[in-house]
XYZ file of C-alpha atoms in Angstrom:
226
model
C -22.933 0.120 0.849
C -23.540 -3.561 0.130
C -25.909 -4.870 -2.484
C -27.061 -8.176 -1.032
C -28.088 -7.367 2.533
C -31.161 -5.224 1.940
C -31.909 -1.504 2.311
C -31.704 -1.340 6.122
C -28.447 -3.269 6.440
C -25.987 -0.861 4.829
C -23.188 0.360 7.079
C -24.283 3.978 6.963
C -24.564 5.182 10.537
C -21.457 4.049 12.406
C -19.406 7.143 11.580
C -22.028 9.440 13.085
C -22.651 7.556 16.321
C -19.103 6.358 17.060
C -17.552 9.783 16.517
C -19.823 11.212 19.214
C -18.497 8.872 21.914
C -15.852 10.494 24.165
C -12.357 9.103 23.778
C -13.246 6.927 20.780
C -10.804 6.711 17.845
C -12.486 6.079 14.486
C -10.593 5.133 11.302
C -11.753 4.306 7.765
C -9.592 2.438 5.247
C -9.452 3.653 1.651
C -8.148 0.346 0.278
C -6.868 -3.048 1.363
C -3.307 -1.810 1.946
C -4.565 0.904 4.278
C -6.654 -1.727 6.041
C -3.513 -3.753 6.796
C -1.908 -0.678 8.370
C -5.071 0.183 10.306
C -5.281 -3.304 11.783
C -1.697 -2.816 12.980
C -2.676 0.608 14.311
C -5.600 -0.832 16.267
C -3.426 -3.620 17.708
C -0.814 -1.118 18.871
C -3.294 1.411 20.247
C -3.653 1.517 24.023
C -5.283 4.895 24.466
C -8.946 3.942 24.573
C -11.470 2.240 22.297
C -10.730 2.237 18.578
C -12.782 1.250 15.533
C -11.752 0.734 11.934
C -14.178 0.858 9.042
C -13.822 -1.354 5.993
C -16.159 -2.506 3.208
C -17.458 -5.936 2.423
C -16.597 -7.299 -1.015
C -13.681 -6.866 -3.375
C -10.704 -4.626 -2.765
C -9.214 -2.162 -5.202
C -6.367 -4.450 -6.275
C -3.481 -2.543 -4.692
C -0.422 -4.471 -3.544
C -0.593 -5.599 0.060
C 2.263 -4.729 2.415
C 4.008 -7.688 4.005
C 3.780 -6.044 7.409
C 1.323 -3.511 8.720
C 2.862 -0.310 10.062
C 0.900 1.632 12.701
C -0.388 4.978 11.431
C 0.010 8.114 13.514
C -3.313 8.592 15.276
C -5.314 11.460 13.796
C -3.052 11.911 10.772
C -4.393 12.028 7.214
C -2.429 12.157 3.967
C -2.414 14.083 0.700
C -2.357 11.687 -2.245
C -2.595 14.192 -5.101
C -1.603 17.861 -5.076
C -3.548 20.598 -6.838
C -4.425 24.222 -6.223
C -8.070 25.112 -6.917
C -10.285 22.472 -5.318
C -9.633 20.061 -2.450
C -11.410 16.715 -2.186
C -11.107 15.286 1.324
C -12.164 11.650 1.192
C -12.908 9.333 4.078
C -12.792 5.632 3.287
C -13.520 3.807 0.070
C -14.531 6.720 -2.171
C -10.874 7.734 -2.515
C -10.549 5.992 -5.887
C -13.554 7.874 -7.252
C -12.129 11.144 -5.929
C -8.841 10.475 -7.722
C -10.691 9.629 -10.944
C -12.759 12.810 -10.654
C -9.599 14.847 -10.045
C -7.933 13.412 -13.151
C -11.010 14.155 -15.241
C -11.265 17.722 -14.002
C -7.510 18.290 -14.368
C -7.750 17.412 -18.053
C -10.120 20.341 -18.399
C -8.179 22.960 -16.490
C -9.353 22.479 -12.897
C -6.525 21.676 -10.498
C -7.625 19.304 -7.731
C -5.970 18.177 -4.511
C -7.107 14.810 -3.158
C -6.544 13.898 0.480
C -7.337 10.758 2.469
C -8.572 11.756 5.927
C -8.046 8.264 7.394
C -9.473 9.381 10.748
C -12.861 10.741 11.659
C -11.779 11.128 15.264
C -9.413 12.541 16.203
C -9.788 14.721 13.132
C -6.633 15.899 11.373
C -7.450 19.537 12.008
C -4.162 20.806 10.569
C -4.907 19.046 7.270
C -8.486 20.347 7.211
C -7.373 23.926 7.836
C -4.607 23.689 5.240
C -7.008 22.417 2.574
C -9.573 25.086 3.409
C -7.107 27.977 3.425
C -5.210 27.008 0.270
C -8.085 26.149 -2.096
C -11.103 27.947 -3.521
C -13.386 25.261 -2.127
C -13.239 22.089 -0.053
C -15.479 19.063 -0.596
C -15.680 16.187 1.855
C -16.684 12.776 0.495
C -17.826 9.893 2.674
C -19.817 6.687 2.473
C -21.809 7.531 5.551
C -24.998 9.207 6.716
C -25.640 12.852 7.540
C -23.994 13.947 10.773
C -20.749 12.037 10.259
C -17.346 13.024 8.911
C -18.511 16.078 6.978
C -20.216 17.409 10.088
C -16.995 16.982 12.073
C -15.130 19.004 9.438
C -17.771 21.756 9.439
C -17.783 21.954 13.232
C -14.031 22.412 13.326
C -13.928 24.978 10.520
C -16.679 26.959 12.209
C -14.805 26.926 15.522
C -11.648 28.039 13.705
C -13.472 30.910 11.991
C -12.938 29.435 8.542
C -16.519 29.236 7.320
C -17.763 32.016 5.077
C -17.876 33.265 1.518
C -14.105 33.042 1.155
C -14.023 29.462 2.477
C -16.571 27.391 0.577
C -17.222 23.910 1.930
C -19.552 21.208 0.637
C -20.279 17.758 2.072
C -21.085 14.688 -0.024
C -22.637 11.836 1.962
C -25.363 9.206 1.762
C -28.940 10.464 1.259
C -31.319 10.562 4.204
C -33.280 7.478 3.195
C -32.687 3.748 2.877
C -31.143 2.875 -0.485
C -32.931 -0.049 -2.086
C -31.122 -3.322 -2.680
C -29.091 -3.347 -5.911
C -25.545 -3.963 -7.056
C -23.061 -1.612 -5.331
C -22.409 0.481 -8.463
C -26.103 1.312 -8.818
C -26.351 2.086 -5.119
C -23.446 4.532 -5.346
C -25.128 6.128 -8.363
C -28.289 6.658 -6.317
C -26.223 8.027 -3.441
C -24.497 10.581 -5.680
C -21.021 9.264 -4.931
C -19.693 8.070 -8.292
C -16.906 9.752 -10.260
C -19.160 11.845 -12.486
C -21.317 13.004 -9.599
C -18.293 14.056 -7.559
C -17.036 15.967 -10.600
C -20.413 17.683 -10.986
C -20.339 18.685 -7.330
C -16.946 20.313 -7.877
C -18.271 22.315 -10.830
C -21.349 23.366 -8.884
C -19.169 24.469 -5.970
C -17.045 26.546 -8.324
C -20.264 27.895 -9.891
C -19.207 26.768 -13.356
C -22.386 26.927 -15.392
C -23.582 26.165 -18.888
C -26.821 27.226 -20.530
C -28.502 24.320 -18.735
C -27.416 25.528 -15.284
C -24.916 24.245 -12.721
C -26.186 20.669 -12.642
C -25.323 20.352 -16.321
C -21.821 21.748 -15.933
C -20.286 18.393 -16.744
C -21.608 18.705 -20.303
C -18.333 20.499 -20.980
C -16.428 17.414 -19.944
C -16.741 14.225 -21.937
C -17.441 11.305 -19.646
C -15.970 8.890 -22.189
C -12.541 10.110 -21.114
C -12.989 7.776 -18.148
C -13.911 4.776 -20.284
C-alpha cells in the first residue's frame, strides 16, 4: 500500500495474477536486506520469468549485506519458533507478525513466525510443517483475495490437511479500493497492523471474553507495544 498514489494505484493485485502464470517465479521481500538477496536471486535465475515484490517508501532499517546471495528458489524461512500458532507472512508484514508474536507470547500464546519469501513455487514442505505442528496457521499478505493465502489453501486441500484439526485463516487486503491516506492508516483499514493480527490469532484460537471473540485482545494491554 502507498499513501500518495490514490485508491486505485496500490500494488494489490500482482500476487494473484502473476502466480497464475505457468512457469512464473514470484518472490516478495520482507525487508531491504531480503530485497538485496532477491535481486541477486533474480539475476542468477535462468529457469523462466521471475518477479520480485518490494514496497515504495522507507525500509525497516536493517543492515544491508555487502553482497546479495541468491536464495534457493521456493524456499521460505522460520524466523521465530513457537508451538501453538503459526504466522506465515509474505512480504512486508513480517515485522508486524513478529511484533504480534511477541505480544501474544507475553500472555502465554506461543507463536511461530515464518517468512514465505516465495508465492510460486510455494514452499510446500514449510506450509505442511506449520500446519501439522500448530493448532492453527494464519497467512498474512499485503495483497488482494486470490493471492498467497489462496495458494496455501489450495495446497493444504490437495494434501488433505484442511479440516477441524487443521485450522487455517488468511489475512489479506479487503475487496475494495482503500482510500488515499498515510500508509499506517491504510494498513489499519486493511486489518493488517500488529493489534489486528493479534486479534485474528485470538479469534482463530476461539479465545473469548464477555464481549466476544473480536474483543479478545482486551486481555492484552496494547501499551506493551508502545
